[in-house]
Coordinates of N, CA and C and ligand atoms in Angstrom, one line a residue:
X292 N -31.7 156.9 94.1 CA -30.4 157.4 94.6 C -29.3 157.1 93.6
X293 N -29.3 155.8 93.2 CA -28.3 155.4 92.2 C -28.5 156.1 90.9
X294 N -29.8 156.4 90.5 CA -30.1 157.1 89.3 C -29.5 158.5 89.3
X295 N -29.7 159.1 90.5 CA -29.3 160.5 90.7 C -27.8 160.6 90.5
X296 N -27.1 159.7 91.1 CA -25.6 159.6 91.1 C -25.1 159.5 89.6
X297 N -25.9 158.6 88.9 CA -25.5 158.3 87.5 C -25.7 159.6 86.7
X298 N -26.8 160.3 87.0 CA -27.1 161.5 86.2 C -26.0 162.5 86.5
X299 N -25.6 162.6 87.8 CA -24.5 163.6 88.1 C -23.2 163.3 87.4
X300 N -22.9 162.0 87.4 CA -21.7 161.6 86.7 C -21.8 161.9 85.2
X301 N -22.9 161.6 84.6 CA -23.2 161.8 83.2 C -23.0 163.3 82.9
X302 N -23.6 164.1 83.7 CA -23.6 165.6 83.6 C -22.1 166.1 83.6
X303 N -21.4 165.5 84.5 CA -20.0 165.9 84.7 C -19.2 165.5 83.4
X304 N -19.4 164.3 82.9 CA -18.7 163.9 81.7 C -19.0 164.8 80.5
X305 N -20.3 165.2 80.4 CA -20.7 166.0 79.3 C -20.1 167.5 79.4
X306 N -20.1 167.9 80.7 CA -19.6 169.3 80.9 C -18.1 169.4 80.8
X307 N -17.4 168.3 81.2 CA -15.9 168.4 81.2 C -15.3 168.9 79.9
X308 N -15.7 168.4 78.7 CA -15.0 169.0 77.5 C -15.3 170.5 77.3
X309 N -16.6 170.8 77.7 CA -16.9 172.3 77.6 C -16.1 173.1 78.5
X310 N -15.9 172.6 79.7 CA -15.0 173.4 80.7 C -13.6 173.5 80.1
X311 N -13.1 172.4 79.6 CA -11.8 172.4 79.0 C -11.7 173.4 77.9
X312 N -12.7 173.4 77.1 CA -12.7 174.3 75.9 C -12.8 175.8 76.4
X313 N -13.6 175.9 77.4 CA -13.7 177.3 78.0 C -12.3 177.8 78.5
X314 N -11.6 176.9 79.1 CA -10.2 177.2 79.5 C -9.3 177.6 78.4
X315 N -9.4 176.8 77.3 CA -8.5 177.0 76.2 C -8.9 178.3 75.5
X316 N -10.2 178.6 75.5 CA -10.7 179.9 74.9 C -10.1 181.0 75.6
X317 N -10.1 180.9 77.0 CA -9.5 181.9 77.8 C -8.0 182.1 77.5
X318 N -7.3 181.0 77.2 CA -5.9 181.1 76.9 C -5.7 181.8 75.6
X319 N -6.6 181.6 74.7 CA -6.5 182.3 73.4 C -6.7 183.8 73.5
X320 N -7.4 184.3 74.5 CA -7.6 185.7 74.7 C -6.3 186.4 75.1
X321 N -5.5 185.7 75.9 CA -4.3 186.3 76.4 C -3.4 187.0 75.4
X322 N -3.0 186.2 74.3 CA -2.1 186.9 73.3 C -2.8 188.1 72.7
X323 N -4.1 188.1 72.5 CA -4.8 189.2 71.9 C -4.6 190.4 72.8
X324 N -4.8 190.2 74.1 CA -4.8 191.2 75.1 C -3.3 191.8 75.2
X325 N -2.3 190.9 75.2 CA -1.0 191.4 75.2 C -0.6 192.1 74.0
X326 N -1.2 191.7 72.8 CA -0.9 192.4 71.6 C -1.5 193.8 71.6
X327 N -2.6 193.9 72.3 CA -3.2 195.3 72.4 C -2.4 196.2 73.3
X328 N -1.9 195.6 74.4 CA -1.0 196.4 75.3 C 0.3 196.7 74.6
X329 N 0.8 195.7 73.8 CA 2.1 195.9 73.1 C 2.0 197.1 72.1
X330 N 0.9 197.2 71.4 CA 0.7 198.2 70.4 C 0.6 199.6 71.0
X331 N 0.3 199.6 72.4 CA 0.3 200.9 73.1 C 1.7 201.4 73.5
X332 N 2.7 200.5 73.4 CA 4.0 200.9 73.7 C 4.6 202.0 72.7
X333 N 5.4 202.9 73.2 CA 5.8 204.1 72.4 C 6.5 203.7 71.1
X334 N 7.3 202.6 71.1 CA 8.0 202.2 69.9 C 7.5 201.0 69.2
X335 N 6.2 200.6 69.5 CA 5.6 199.4 68.8 C 5.5 199.7 67.3
X336 N 5.9 198.7 66.5 CA 5.8 198.7 65.1 C 7.0 199.4 64.4
X337 N 8.0 199.8 65.2 CA 9.2 200.5 64.7 C 10.4 199.7 64.7
X338 N 11.2 199.8 63.7 CA 12.4 199.0 63.5 C 13.6 199.9 63.8
X339 N 14.3 199.6 64.9 CA 15.4 200.5 65.3 C 16.7 199.7 65.2
X340 N 17.7 200.2 64.5 CA 19.0 199.6 64.3 C 20.0 200.1 65.3
X341 N 20.9 199.2 65.8 CA 22.0 199.7 66.7 C 23.3 199.1 66.0
X342 N 24.2 200.1 65.9 CA 25.5 199.6 65.3 C 26.6 199.9 66.4
X343 N 27.0 198.9 67.2 CA 28.0 199.1 68.1 C 29.4 199.3 67.4
X344 N 30.0 200.4 67.5 CA 31.2 200.8 66.7 C 32.3 199.8 66.8
X345 N 33.1 199.7 65.7 CA 34.3 198.9 65.7 C 34.1 197.4 65.9
X346 N 35.2 196.7 66.2 CA 35.2 195.3 66.4 C 36.6 194.9 67.0
X347 N 36.8 193.6 67.3 CA 38.0 193.2 68.0 C 39.3 193.6 67.2
X348 N 39.2 193.4 65.9 CA 40.4 193.7 65.1 C 40.0 194.7 64.0
X349 N 40.8 195.8 63.8 CA 40.6 196.7 62.7 C 40.8 196.0 61.4
X350 N 40.2 196.5 60.4 CA 40.4 196.0 59.0 C 40.8 197.3 58.2
X351 N 42.1 197.4 57.9 CA 42.6 198.6 57.2 C 42.5 198.5 55.7
X352 N 41.9 197.4 55.2 CA 41.7 197.4 53.7 C 40.6 198.5 53.4
X353 N 40.6 199.0 52.2 CA 39.8 200.2 51.9 C 38.4 199.9 51.3
X354 N 37.5 200.8 51.5 CA 36.2 200.8 50.8 C 35.8 202.2 50.5
X355 N 34.9 202.5 49.5 CA 34.6 203.8 49.1 C 33.8 204.6 50.3
X356 N 34.2 205.8 50.5 CA 33.6 206.6 51.6 C 32.2 207.0 51.3
X357 N 31.7 206.9 50.1 CA 30.3 207.1 49.7 C 30.0 206.4 48.4
X358 N 28.7 206.1 48.2 CA 28.4 205.4 46.9 C 29.0 206.1 45.7
X359 N 29.7 205.5 44.8 CA 30.3 206.1 43.6 C 31.5 207.0 43.9
X360 N 32.0 207.1 45.1 CA 33.1 207.9 45.4 C 34.4 207.2 45.1
X361 N 35.4 208.0 44.6 CA 36.8 207.4 44.4 C 37.6 207.5 45.6
X362 N 37.1 208.3 46.6 CA 37.8 208.4 47.9 C 37.5 207.1 48.7
X363 N 38.6 206.6 49.4 CA 38.4 205.4 50.2 C 38.9 205.6 51.6
X364 N 38.4 204.8 52.5 CA 38.7 204.8 53.9 C 38.8 203.3 54.4
X365 N 39.5 203.1 55.5 CA 39.6 201.8 56.1 C 38.2 201.2 56.3
X366 N 38.1 199.9 56.1 CA 36.7 199.2 56.3 C 36.3 199.4 57.7
X367 N 37.2 199.2 58.7 CA 36.8 199.4 60.1 C 38.1 199.9 60.8
X368 N 38.0 201.1 61.4 CA 39.1 201.6 62.2 C 39.2 200.9 63.6
X369 N 40.3 201.1 64.2 CA 40.5 200.4 65.5 C 39.7 201.1 66.7
X370 N 39.4 202.3 66.6 CA 38.7 203.0 67.7 C 39.6 203.5 68.7
X371 N 39.1 204.0 69.8 CA 39.9 204.6 70.8 C 40.0 203.6 72.0
X372 N 40.6 204.1 73.1 CA 40.8 203.2 74.3 C 40.8 204.0 75.6
X373 N 40.3 203.5 76.6 CA 40.2 204.2 77.9 C 41.6 204.6 78.5
X374 N 41.8 205.9 78.7 CA 43.0 206.4 79.1 C 43.3 206.0 80.6
X375 N 42.2 205.7 81.3 CA 42.3 205.4 82.7 C 42.1 203.8 82.9
X376 N 41.1 203.3 82.2 CA 40.8 201.9 82.4 C 41.5 201.0 81.5
X377 N 42.0 201.5 80.4 CA 42.7 200.6 79.4 C 41.7 199.8 78.5
X378 N 40.4 200.0 78.7 CA 39.4 199.2 78.0 C 39.3 199.7 76.6
X379 N 39.3 198.9 75.5 CA 39.1 199.4 74.2 C 37.6 199.8 73.9
X380 N 37.5 200.8 73.0 CA 36.2 201.3 72.7 C 35.2 200.2 72.3
X381 N 35.6 199.3 71.4 CA 34.7 198.3 70.9 C 34.0 197.4 72.0
X382 N 34.7 197.3 73.1 CA 34.2 196.5 74.3 C 33.1 197.3 75.0
X383 N 33.4 198.6 75.3 CA 32.5 199.4 76.0 C 31.3 199.8 75.2
X384 N 31.4 200.0 73.9 CA 30.2 200.4 73.2 C 29.3 199.3 73.0
X385 N 29.8 198.0 73.0 CA 28.9 196.9 73.0 C 28.1 196.7 74.3
X386 N 28.8 197.0 75.4 CA 28.1 196.9 76.7 C 26.9 197.9 76.7
X387 N 27.2 199.1 76.3 CA 26.1 200.1 76.2 C 25.0 199.7 75.2
X388 N 25.5 199.2 74.1 CA 24.5 198.9 73.0 C 23.6 197.8 73.5
X389 N 24.1 196.8 74.2 CA 23.2 195.7 74.7 C 22.2 196.2 75.7
X390 N 22.6 197.2 76.5 CA 21.6 197.8 77.4 C 20.5 198.6 76.6
X391 N 21.0 199.3 75.6 CA 20.1 200.1 74.7 C 19.1 199.1 74.0
X392 N 19.6 198.0 73.5 CA 18.7 197.0 72.9 C 17.6 196.6 73.9
X393 N 18.0 196.3 75.1 CA 16.9 195.9 76.1 C 15.9 197.0 76.3
X394 N 16.4 198.2 76.4 CA 15.5 199.4 76.6 C 14.5 199.5 75.5
X395 N 15.1 199.4 74.3 CA 14.2 199.6 73.1 C 13.2 198.5 72.9
X396 N 13.6 197.3 73.2 CA 12.7 196.1 73.2 C 11.6 196.3 74.2
X397 N 12.0 196.8 75.4 CA 11.0 197.1 76.5 C 10.0 198.1 76.1
X398 N 10.4 199.0 75.2 CA 9.5 200.1 74.7 C 8.7 199.7 73.5
X399 N 8.9 198.4 73.1 CA 8.1 197.8 72.0 C 8.7 197.8 70.6
X400 N 10.0 198.2 70.5 CA 10.6 198.3 69.2 C 11.1 196.9 68.8
X401 N 11.3 196.7 67.4 CA 12.0 195.6 66.9 C 13.4 196.1 66.7
X402 N 14.4 195.3 67.2 CA 15.8 195.8 67.2 C 16.7 194.9 66.4
X403 N 17.5 195.5 65.5 CA 18.6 194.7 64.8 C 19.9 195.4 65.2
X404 N 20.8 194.5 65.6 CA 22.2 195.0 65.9 C 23.1 194.5 64.8
X405 N 24.1 195.3 64.5 CA 25.1 194.9 63.4 C 26.0 193.8 64.0
X406 N 26.2 193.9 65.3 CA 27.1 192.9 66.0 C 26.7 192.7 67.4
X407 N 26.8 191.5 68.0 CA 26.5 191.2 69.4 C 27.7 190.6 70.0
X408 N 28.8 190.4 69.2 CA 30.1 189.9 69.7 C 31.2 190.8 69.2
X409 N 32.4 190.6 69.7 CA 33.5 191.4 69.2 C 34.2 190.8 68.0
X410 N 34.1 189.4 67.9 CA 34.9 188.7 66.9 C 34.1 188.7 65.5
X411 N 34.0 189.8 64.9 CA 33.3 189.9 63.6 C 34.2 190.7 62.6
X412 N 33.9 190.7 61.4 CA 34.5 191.6 60.4 C 33.4 192.2 59.5
X413 N 32.8 193.3 60.0 CA 31.7 193.9 59.2 C 32.2 195.3 59.0
X414 N 32.3 195.7 57.7 CA 32.8 197.1 57.4 C 31.7 198.1 57.6
X415 N 32.1 199.4 57.6 CA 31.1 200.4 57.8 C 30.1 200.5 56.6
X416 N 30.5 200.2 55.4 CA 29.5 200.1 54.3 C 28.6 198.9 54.5
X417 N 29.1 197.8 54.9 CA 28.2 196.6 55.2 C 27.2 196.9 56.3
X418 N 27.7 197.6 57.3 CA 26.8 197.9 58.4 C 25.6 198.8 58.0
X419 N 26.0 199.8 57.1 CA 24.9 200.7 56.6 C 24.0 199.9 55.7
X420 N 24.5 199.1 54.8 CA 23.7 198.3 53.9 C 22.7 197.3 54.6
X421 N 23.3 196.8 55.7 CA 22.5 195.9 56.6 C 21.2 196.6 57.0
X422 N 21.3 197.8 57.5 CA 20.2 198.6 58.0 C 19.3 199.1 56.9
X423 N 19.9 199.4 55.7 CA 19.0 199.8 54.6 C 18.2 198.7 54.1
X424 N 18.8 197.5 54.0 CA 18.0 196.3 53.5 C 17.0 195.9 54.5
X425 N 17.2 196.1 55.8 CA 16.3 195.7 56.8 C 15.1 196.7 56.8
X426 N 15.4 197.9 56.4 CA 14.3 199.0 56.4 C 14.2 199.6 57.7
X427 N 15.3 199.9 58.4 CA 15.3 200.5 59.7 C 14.5 201.9 59.7
X428 N 13.8 202.2 60.7 CA 13.1 203.5 60.8 C 14.1 204.5 61.4
X429 N 15.1 204.0 62.2 CA 16.1 204.9 62.7 C 17.3 204.0 63.1
X430 N 18.5 204.5 63.0 CA 19.7 203.8 63.4 C 20.6 204.7 64.3
X431 N 21.1 204.1 65.3 CA 22.1 204.8 66.2 C 23.4 204.0 66.2
X432 N 24.4 204.7 65.8 CA 25.8 204.1 65.8 C 26.4 204.5 67.1
X433 N 26.7 203.5 67.9 CA 27.2 203.8 69.3 C 28.7 203.8 69.3
X434 N 29.3 205.0 69.7 CA 30.7 205.2 69.8 C 31.1 205.9 71.0
X435 N 32.4 205.9 71.3 CA 32.9 206.8 72.4 C 34.1 207.5 71.7
X436 N 34.3 208.7 72.1 CA 35.2 209.6 71.4 C 36.7 209.5 71.9
X437 N 37.6 210.0 71.1 CA 39.0 210.0 71.5 C 39.6 211.3 71.1
X438 N 40.5 211.9 71.9 CA 41.2 213.1 71.5 C 42.6 213.2 72.1
X439 N 43.5 214.0 71.5 CA 44.8 214.1 72.1 C 44.7 215.1 73.2
X440 N 43.6 215.8 73.3 CA 43.4 216.8 74.4 C 42.6 216.0 75.5
X441 N 43.3 215.8 76.6 CA 42.7 215.0 77.8 C 41.4 215.7 78.3
X442 N 41.4 217.0 78.1 CA 40.3 217.8 78.7 C 39.0 217.7 77.9
X443 N 39.2 217.3 76.6 CA 38.0 217.2 75.8 C 37.0 216.2 76.4
X444 N 35.7 216.7 76.5 CA 34.7 215.8 77.1 C 33.3 216.2 76.6
X445 N 32.4 215.3 76.9 CA 31.0 215.6 76.6 C 30.4 214.6 75.5
X446 N 29.1 214.8 75.2 CA 28.4 214.0 74.3 C 28.2 214.8 73.0
X447 N 28.5 214.2 71.9 CA 28.2 214.9 70.6 C 27.6 213.9 69.6
X448 N 26.9 214.5 68.6 CA 26.2 213.7 67.6 C 26.7 214.1 66.2
X449 N 26.9 213.1 65.4 CA 27.4 213.3 64.0 C 26.4 212.8 63.0
X450 N 26.0 213.6 62.0 CA 25.1 213.2 61.0 C 25.6 213.6 59.6
X451 N 25.1 213.0 58.6 CA 25.6 213.5 57.2 C 25.0 214.9 57.0
X452 N 25.8 215.7 56.2 CA 25.3 217.1 55.9 C 24.3 217.1 54.8
X453 N 24.5 216.2 53.8 CA 23.7 216.2 52.6 C 23.3 214.8 52.3
X454 N 22.3 214.6 51.4 CA 21.9 213.3 50.9 C 20.8 212.7 51.7
X455 N 20.6 211.4 51.5 CA 19.4 210.7 52.0 C 19.2 210.9 53.5
X456 N 18.0 211.4 53.9 CA 17.6 211.5 55.3 C 18.5 212.4 56.1
X457 N 19.1 213.4 55.5 CA 20.0 214.3 56.2 C 19.2 215.1 57.3
X458 N 18.1 215.6 56.9 CA 17.3 216.4 57.8 C 16.7 215.6 58.9
X459 N 16.2 214.4 58.6 CA 15.6 213.5 59.6 C 16.7 213.1 60.6
X460 N 17.9 212.9 60.1 CA 19.0 212.4 60.9 C 19.4 213.5 61.9
X461 N 19.4 214.8 61.4 CA 19.7 215.9 62.3 C 18.7 216.1 63.4
X462 N 17.4 215.9 63.0 CA 16.3 216.0 64.0 C 16.4 214.9 65.1
X463 N 16.8 213.7 64.6 CA 17.0 212.6 65.5 C 18.1 212.9 66.5
X464 N 19.2 213.4 65.9 CA 20.4 213.8 66.7 C 20.1 214.8 67.8
X465 N 19.2 215.8 67.4 CA 18.8 216.8 68.4 C 18.0 216.2 69.5
X466 N 17.1 215.3 69.2 CA 16.3 214.6 70.2 C 17.2 213.8 71.1
X467 N 18.2 213.1 70.6 CA 19.1 212.3 71.4 C 19.9 213.2 72.3
X468 N 20.4 214.3 71.9 CA 21.1 215.2 72.7 C 20.3 215.7 73.9
X469 N 19.1 216.2 73.5 CA 18.2 216.7 74.6 C 17.9 215.7 75.6
X470 N 17.5 214.5 75.2 CA 17.2 213.4 76.2 C 18.4 213.0 77.0
X471 N 19.6 212.9 76.3 CA 20.8 212.5 77.1 C 21.2 213.6 78.1
X472 N 20.9 214.8 77.7 CA 21.3 215.9 78.7 C 20.4 215.8 79.9
X473 N 19.1 215.6 79.8 CA 18.3 215.5 81.0 C 18.4 214.2 81.7
X474 N 18.7 213.1 81.1 CA 18.8 211.8 81.8 C 20.2 211.7 82.4
X475 N 21.3 212.0 81.7 CA 22.6 211.8 82.3 C 23.2 213.0 83.0
X476 N 22.8 214.2 82.6 CA 23.4 215.4 83.2 C 24.8 215.7 82.6
X477 N 25.2 214.9 81.6 CA 26.5 215.1 81.0 C 26.6 216.4 80.3
X478 N 27.9 216.8 80.0 CA 28.1 218.0 79.2 C 27.7 217.6 77.8
X479 N 27.0 218.5 77.1 CA 26.5 218.3 75.8 C 27.2 219.1 74.8
X480 N 27.7 218.6 73.7 CA 28.4 219.3 72.7 C 27.4 219.9 71.7
X481 N 27.3 219.2 70.6 CA 26.4 219.7 69.5 C 26.1 218.6 68.5
X482 N 25.3 219.0 67.5 CA 25.1 218.1 66.3 C 26.0 218.6 65.2
X483 N 26.9 217.7 64.8 CA 27.9 218.0 63.8 C 27.5 217.4 62.5
X484 N 27.5 218.2 61.4 CA 27.1 217.7 60.1 C 28.3 217.6 59.2
X485 N 28.6 216.3 58.8 CA 29.8 216.0 58.1 C 29.5 215.0 57.0
X486 N 30.1 215.1 55.8 CA 30.0 214.2 54.8 C 31.2 213.3 54.6
X487 N 31.9 213.0 55.8 CA 33.2 212.3 55.7 C 33.1 210.9 56.4
X488 N 31.9 210.5 56.9 CA 31.8 209.2 57.6 C 31.1 208.2 56.6
X489 N 31.9 207.2 56.3 CA 31.4 206.1 55.4 C 30.1 205.6 55.9
X490 N 29.9 205.2 57.1 CA 28.7 204.6 57.6 C 27.5 205.5 57.5
X491 N 27.7 206.8 57.6 CA 26.6 207.8 57.4 C 26.3 208.0 55.9
X492 N 27.3 208.1 55.1 CA 27.1 208.4 53.7 C 26.4 207.2 52.9
X493 N 26.6 206.0 53.4 CA 26.0 204.9 52.7 C 24.6 204.6 53.3
X494 N 24.2 205.3 54.3 CA 22.9 205.1 55.0 C 21.8 205.7 54.2
X495 N 20.7 205.0 54.0 CA 19.5 205.6 53.3 C 18.3 205.7 54.3
X496 N 18.6 205.6 55.6 CA 17.6 205.8 56.6 C 18.1 206.8 57.6
X497 N 17.2 207.4 58.5 CA 17.7 208.3 59.5 C 18.8 207.6 60.4
X498 N 20.0 208.2 60.4 CA 21.1 207.6 61.1 C 22.0 208.6 61.8
X499 N 22.3 208.3 63.0 CA 23.1 209.2 63.8 C 24.3 208.4 64.4
X500 N 25.5 209.0 64.3 CA 26.7 208.5 65.0 C 26.8 209.2 66.4
X501 N 26.5 208.5 67.4 CA 26.5 209.0 68.8 C 27.8 208.8 69.5
X502 N 28.5 209.9 69.8 CA 29.8 209.8 70.6 C 29.4 210.1 72.0
X503 N 29.3 209.1 72.8 CA 28.6 209.2 74.1 C 29.6 209.6 75.3
X504 N 30.8 210.1 74.9 CA 31.7 210.6 75.9 C 33.1 210.3 75.4
X505 N 34.1 210.8 76.1 CA 35.5 210.7 75.7 C 36.3 209.7 76.5
X506 N 36.8 208.6 75.9 CA 37.6 207.7 76.6 C 39.0 208.2 76.9
X507 N 39.3 209.3 76.3 CA 40.6 209.9 76.5 C 40.6 210.9 77.7
X508 N 39.4 211.2 78.2 CA 39.2 212.0 79.4 C 39.0 211.0 80.6
X509 N 39.9 211.1 81.6 CA 39.9 210.1 82.7 C 38.6 210.0 83.4
X510 N 37.9 211.1 83.6 CA 36.6 211.1 84.3 C 35.6 210.4 83.5
X511 N 35.5 210.8 82.2 CA 34.5 210.1 81.4 C 34.8 208.7 81.0
X512 N 36.1 208.4 81.0 CA 36.4 207.0 80.8 C 35.9 206.1 82.0
X513 N 36.2 206.6 83.2 CA 35.7 205.9 84.4 C 34.2 205.9 84.5
X514 N 33.6 207.0 84.2 CA 32.2 207.1 84.3 C 31.4 206.1 83.3
X515 N 31.9 206.1 82.1 CA 31.2 205.3 81.1 C 31.5 203.8 81.3
X516 N 32.4 203.5 82.2 CA 32.7 202.1 82.6 C 31.7 201.6 83.7
X517 N 31.0 202.5 84.3 CA 30.1 202.1 85.4 C 28.8 201.6 84.8
X518 N 28.3 200.4 85.2 CA 27.0 199.9 84.7 C 25.9 200.8 84.9
X519 N 25.8 201.5 86.1 CA 24.7 202.4 86.3 C 24.7 203.6 85.4
X520 N 25.9 204.1 85.0 CA 25.9 205.2 84.1 C 25.6 204.7 82.7
X521 N 26.1 203.5 82.3 CA 25.8 203.0 81.0 C 24.3 202.8 80.8
X522 N 23.6 202.5 81.9 CA 22.2 202.3 81.8 C 21.5 203.7 81.6
X523 N 22.0 204.7 82.2 CA 21.5 206.1 82.0 C 21.7 206.5 80.5
X524 N 22.9 206.2 80.0 CA 23.2 206.5 78.5 C 22.1 205.8 77.7
X525 N 21.9 204.5 78.0 CA 21.0 203.7 77.2 C 19.6 204.3 77.3
X526 N 19.2 204.6 78.5 CA 17.8 205.2 78.7 C 17.7 206.6 78.0
X527 N 18.8 207.4 78.0 CA 18.8 208.7 77.4 C 18.6 208.5 75.9
X528 N 19.3 207.6 75.3 CA 19.2 207.4 73.8 C 17.8 206.9 73.5
X529 N 17.3 205.9 74.3 CA 16.0 205.3 74.0 C 14.9 206.4 74.2
X530 N 15.0 207.3 75.2 CA 14.0 208.4 75.3 C 14.1 209.4 74.1
X531 N 15.3 209.6 73.7 CA 15.5 210.5 72.5 C 14.8 209.9 71.3
X532 N 14.9 208.6 71.1 CA 14.3 208.0 69.9 C 12.8 208.1 70.1
X533 N 12.3 207.9 71.3 CA 10.8 208.0 71.5 C 10.4 209.4 71.1
X534 N 11.1 210.4 71.6 CA 10.8 211.8 71.3 C 10.8 212.2 69.8
X535 N 11.8 211.6 69.1 CA 11.9 211.8 67.7 C 10.6 211.3 67.0
X536 N 10.2 210.1 67.3 CA 9.0 209.6 66.7 C 7.7 210.3 67.1
X537 N 7.7 210.8 68.3 CA 6.6 211.6 68.8 C 6.5 212.9 67.9
X538 N 7.6 213.6 67.6 CA 7.5 214.8 66.8 C 7.1 214.5 65.4
X539 N 7.4 213.3 64.9 CA 7.0 212.9 63.5 C 5.4 212.8 63.5
X540 N 4.9 212.1 64.6 CA 3.5 211.9 64.7 C 2.7 213.3 64.8
X541 N 3.3 214.2 65.6 CA 2.7 215.5 65.8 C 2.6 216.3 64.5
X542 N 3.7 216.1 63.7 CA 3.8 216.9 62.4 C 2.8 216.3 61.4
X543 N 2.4 215.1 61.5 CA 1.5 214.5 60.5 C 0.1 215.0 60.5
Ligands
ZN886 ZN1 34.5 205.0 67.4

């Protein structure tokens, strides 16, 4: 009887390390499994840049509007302000951008933001260079529009007319508009091609300046202040980015 008990004890001692090893082997499988699931996400392996427009204080010192250009513009303009809420553009676009970041991460993307606070001084050239150096696959510059006409409203996209990635940027802008239309139901303007934006001219990757509504229109000012609507804007942009990369894959 004593011998049997001793044998049982001995067996347990011999098995214990194996059991422990078995458990740790099981633990090692988990990251592989999650990596497999991760790669199945629509934006896995893609680097998406978000540039929340403006900052707490404008910087009116000048920088070239395009590489090699003699024409200059303010490093960072002050942006617009909510006609009804009084909230400055730089505050609201960061709120939307942070929601967009979370959406994109959830969809598997690697995300870089030019700023996550208001108290920065990063010029439009510097923001573009940051994304070029990082090698972004796509960049969305998040803005809200302003007009002297209170009735002006809707979502519009701005891309460079010529130069690096002009065609890809226009295609990305189209995808963003389509997705935003179906997700938010907002009035949709158009894709505007301009060679006047510093941040677009210095970009060497697909890059869109998204004007997600007018803060000078009371209704859109109040609407874009609502967290639920901000989430719809973020989801619309994220879906548009997914659709853009889907069309690239289909064309290959
Ligand atoms: Zn702006």
